[in-house]
Protein backbone atom coordinates (compact mmCIF):
# COMPACT_ATOMS: atom_id res chain seq x y z
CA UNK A 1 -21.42 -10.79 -3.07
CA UNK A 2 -17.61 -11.26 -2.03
CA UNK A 3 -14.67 -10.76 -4.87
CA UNK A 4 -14.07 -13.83 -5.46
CA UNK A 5 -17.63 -14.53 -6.72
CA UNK A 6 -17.38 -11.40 -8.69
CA UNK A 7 -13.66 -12.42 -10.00
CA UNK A 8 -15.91 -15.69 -11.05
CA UNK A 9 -18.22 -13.75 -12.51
CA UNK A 10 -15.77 -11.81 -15.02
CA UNK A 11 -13.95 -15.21 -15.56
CA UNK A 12 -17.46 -16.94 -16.93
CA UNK A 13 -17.65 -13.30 -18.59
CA UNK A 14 -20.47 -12.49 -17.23
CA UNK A 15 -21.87 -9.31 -17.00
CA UNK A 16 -23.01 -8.82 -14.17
CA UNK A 17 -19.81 -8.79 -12.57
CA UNK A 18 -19.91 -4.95 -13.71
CA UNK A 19 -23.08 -4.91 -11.82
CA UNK A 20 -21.87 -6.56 -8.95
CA UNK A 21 -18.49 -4.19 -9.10
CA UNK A 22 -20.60 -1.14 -9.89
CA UNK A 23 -23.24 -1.75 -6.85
CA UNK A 24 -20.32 -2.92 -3.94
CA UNK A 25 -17.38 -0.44 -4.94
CA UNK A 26 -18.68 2.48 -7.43
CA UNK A 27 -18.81 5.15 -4.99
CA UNK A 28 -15.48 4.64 -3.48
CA UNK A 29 -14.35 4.99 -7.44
CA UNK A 30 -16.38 7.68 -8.56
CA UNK A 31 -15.49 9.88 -5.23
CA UNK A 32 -11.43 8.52 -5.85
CA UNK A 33 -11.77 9.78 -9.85
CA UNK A 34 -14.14 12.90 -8.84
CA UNK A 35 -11.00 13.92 -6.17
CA UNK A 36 -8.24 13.85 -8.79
CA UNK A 37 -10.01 15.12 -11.55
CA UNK A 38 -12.43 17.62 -9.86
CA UNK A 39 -15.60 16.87 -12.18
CA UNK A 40 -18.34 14.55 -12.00
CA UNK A 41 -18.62 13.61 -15.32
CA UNK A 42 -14.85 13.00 -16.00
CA UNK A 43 -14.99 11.06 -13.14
CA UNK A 44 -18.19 8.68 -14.27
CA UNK A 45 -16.33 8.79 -17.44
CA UNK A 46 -13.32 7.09 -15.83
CA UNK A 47 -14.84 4.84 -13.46
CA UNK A 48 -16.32 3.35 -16.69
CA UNK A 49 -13.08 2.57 -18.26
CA UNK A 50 -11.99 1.33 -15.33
CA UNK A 51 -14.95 -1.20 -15.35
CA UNK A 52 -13.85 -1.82 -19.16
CA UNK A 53 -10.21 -1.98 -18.31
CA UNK A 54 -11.02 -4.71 -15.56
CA UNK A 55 -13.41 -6.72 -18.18
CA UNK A 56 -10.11 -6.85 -20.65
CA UNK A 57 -7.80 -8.33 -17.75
CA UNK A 58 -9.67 -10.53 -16.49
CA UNK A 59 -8.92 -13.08 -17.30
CA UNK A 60 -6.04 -13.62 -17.33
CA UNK A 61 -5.29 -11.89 -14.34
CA UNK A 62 -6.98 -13.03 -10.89
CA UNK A 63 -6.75 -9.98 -8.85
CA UNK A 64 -5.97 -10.03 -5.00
CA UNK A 65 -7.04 -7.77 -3.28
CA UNK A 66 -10.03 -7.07 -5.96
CA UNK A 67 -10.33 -3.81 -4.33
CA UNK A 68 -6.99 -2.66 -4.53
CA UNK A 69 -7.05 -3.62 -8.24
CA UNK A 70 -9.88 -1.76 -9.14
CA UNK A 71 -8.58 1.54 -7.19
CA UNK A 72 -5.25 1.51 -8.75
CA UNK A 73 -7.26 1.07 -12.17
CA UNK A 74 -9.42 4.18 -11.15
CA UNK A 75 -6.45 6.44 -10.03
CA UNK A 76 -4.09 6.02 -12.98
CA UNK A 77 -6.77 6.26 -15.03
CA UNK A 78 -7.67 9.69 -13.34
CA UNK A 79 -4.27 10.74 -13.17
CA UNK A 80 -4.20 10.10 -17.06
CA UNK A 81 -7.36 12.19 -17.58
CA UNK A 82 -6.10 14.91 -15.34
CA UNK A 83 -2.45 15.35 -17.65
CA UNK A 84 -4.94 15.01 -20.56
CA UNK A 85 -6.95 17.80 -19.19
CA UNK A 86 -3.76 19.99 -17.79
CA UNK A 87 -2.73 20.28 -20.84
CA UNK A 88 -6.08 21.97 -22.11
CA UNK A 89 -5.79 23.48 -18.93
CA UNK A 90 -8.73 22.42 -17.07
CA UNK A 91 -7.11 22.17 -13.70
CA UNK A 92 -7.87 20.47 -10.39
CA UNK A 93 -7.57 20.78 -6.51
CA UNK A 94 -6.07 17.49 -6.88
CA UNK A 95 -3.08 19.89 -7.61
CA UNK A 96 -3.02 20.80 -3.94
CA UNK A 97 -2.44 17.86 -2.46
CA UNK A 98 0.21 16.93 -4.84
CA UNK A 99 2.10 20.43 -4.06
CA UNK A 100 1.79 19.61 -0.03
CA UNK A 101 4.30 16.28 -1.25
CA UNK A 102 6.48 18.16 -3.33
CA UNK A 103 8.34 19.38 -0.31
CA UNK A 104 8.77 15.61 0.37
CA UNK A 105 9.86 13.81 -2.63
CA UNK A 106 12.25 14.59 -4.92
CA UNK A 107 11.93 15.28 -8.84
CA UNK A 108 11.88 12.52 -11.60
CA UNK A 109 15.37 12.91 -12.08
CA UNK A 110 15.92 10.99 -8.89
CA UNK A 111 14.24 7.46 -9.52
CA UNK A 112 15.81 7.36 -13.27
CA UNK A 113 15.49 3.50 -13.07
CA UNK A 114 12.47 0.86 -12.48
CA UNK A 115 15.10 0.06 -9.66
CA UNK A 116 15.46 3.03 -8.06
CA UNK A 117 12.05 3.45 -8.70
CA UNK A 118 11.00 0.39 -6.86
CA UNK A 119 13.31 1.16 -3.81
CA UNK A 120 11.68 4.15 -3.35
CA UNK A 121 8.17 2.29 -3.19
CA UNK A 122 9.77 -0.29 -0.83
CA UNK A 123 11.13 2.71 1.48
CA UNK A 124 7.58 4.38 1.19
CA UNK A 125 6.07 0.83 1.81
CA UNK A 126 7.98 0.68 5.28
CA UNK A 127 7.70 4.45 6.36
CA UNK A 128 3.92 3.87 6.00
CA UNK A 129 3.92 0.53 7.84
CA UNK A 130 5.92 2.24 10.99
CA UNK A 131 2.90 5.15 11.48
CA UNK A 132 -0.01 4.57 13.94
CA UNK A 133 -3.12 3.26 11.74
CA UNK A 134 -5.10 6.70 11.90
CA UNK A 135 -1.65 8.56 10.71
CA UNK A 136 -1.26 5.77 7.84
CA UNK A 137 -5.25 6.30 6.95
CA UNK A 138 -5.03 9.93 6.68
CA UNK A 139 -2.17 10.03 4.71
CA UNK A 140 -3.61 7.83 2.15
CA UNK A 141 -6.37 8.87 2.24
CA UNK A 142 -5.40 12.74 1.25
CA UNK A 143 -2.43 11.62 -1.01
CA UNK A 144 -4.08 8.33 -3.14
CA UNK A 145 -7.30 8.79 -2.15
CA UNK A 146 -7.60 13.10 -3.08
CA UNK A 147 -9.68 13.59 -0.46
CA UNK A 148 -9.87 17.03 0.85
CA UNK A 149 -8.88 18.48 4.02
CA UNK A 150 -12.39 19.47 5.25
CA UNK A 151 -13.68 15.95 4.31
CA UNK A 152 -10.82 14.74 6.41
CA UNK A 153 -11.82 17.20 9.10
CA UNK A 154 -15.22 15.96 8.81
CA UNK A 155 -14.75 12.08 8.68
CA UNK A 156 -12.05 12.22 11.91
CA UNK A 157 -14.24 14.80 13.94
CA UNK A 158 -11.41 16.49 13.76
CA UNK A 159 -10.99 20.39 13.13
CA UNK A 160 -9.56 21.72 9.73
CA UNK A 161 -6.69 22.72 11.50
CA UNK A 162 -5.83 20.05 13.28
CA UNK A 163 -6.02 17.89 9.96
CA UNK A 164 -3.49 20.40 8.41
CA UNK A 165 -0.99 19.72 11.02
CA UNK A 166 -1.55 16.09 11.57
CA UNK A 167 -0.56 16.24 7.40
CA UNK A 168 1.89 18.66 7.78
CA UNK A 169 3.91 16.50 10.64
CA UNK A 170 3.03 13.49 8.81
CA UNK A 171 5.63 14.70 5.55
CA UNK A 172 8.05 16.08 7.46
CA UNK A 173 8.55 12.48 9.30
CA UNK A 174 8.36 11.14 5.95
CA UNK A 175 10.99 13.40 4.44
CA UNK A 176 13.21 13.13 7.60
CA UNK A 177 12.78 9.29 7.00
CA UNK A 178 13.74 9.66 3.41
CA UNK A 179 16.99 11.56 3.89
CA UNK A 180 18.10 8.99 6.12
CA UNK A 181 17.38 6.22 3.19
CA UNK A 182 19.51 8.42 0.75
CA UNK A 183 16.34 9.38 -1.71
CA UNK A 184 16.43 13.33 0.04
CA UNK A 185 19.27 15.49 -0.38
């Protein structure tokens, strides 16, 4: 079933659209929530309010790309869950990947407006449009995515160590490129 049928589906609130959802996209979500989070059942716990968060929105909303929707759901919900559970310290080796971008961004204090804020996403936007496709899919991959370096290593054929340096080269483009846009001291 494509997302637009599905997108009909939640609009004649229906429920098998959280079948349909479930069955197509689930284990892209569960894996996405299960890499931040670093536990199963947090994970199944958040792909579910994600699947609750999507029957509350729409409608009204119409989602384009469904997909993207539904992963942006799944991550900030994960990324909630993981504060949450930071604070009761339960950590995860989401924490890792997070730390390998440190180096690259700069602290809160720098994007103190939903403008500066935005720019920021606009100058990531364009830094990720001017890499070669495999660069831009392993870099999302590892930094929205959580996945780890050995599945990395594993999906690309590539060896651990060569994914570690394709990473490593692919921040310190992206910090390069963000001193030059004024967001890097």
């Amino acid at each position: 079933m494509d997302d637009g049928q599905i997108i009909t589906l939640f609009f004649q609130r229906s429920e098998q659209a959280i079948s349909e959802i479930s069955g197509k996209y689930g284990t892209l979500c569960a894996r996405t929530a299960r890499n931040i989070l670093g536990s199963t059942q947090d994970a199944e716990e958040c792909v579910n309010d994600a699947y609750l968060a999507l029957w509350n929105t729409i409608p009204p909303q119409e989602p384009k790309p469904l997909l993207g929707y539904l992963c942006r759901v799944v991550r900030n919900l994960a990324l909630k869950k993981r504060r949450d559970n930071k604070v009761q310290k339960r950590d995860s080796s989401y924490d890792a990947a997070l730390d390998e971008l440190a180096g690259c961004l700069a602290g809160p204090e720098a994007a103190e407006t939903a403008l500066e804020a935005q720019v920021l996403t606009e100058a990531l936007d364009r830094f990720l449009d001017g890499l070669k496709p495999s660069d831009r899919t392993l870099f999302v991959r590892r930094y929205w995515f959580g996945d780890s370096v050995p599945e990395l290593a594993e999906r690309w054929g590539l060896s651990r160590h060569n994914v570690t340096v394709r990473l490593s080269r692919i921040r310190q483009k992206l910090k390069q490129n963000l001193q030059k846009e004024g967001f890097y001291p």
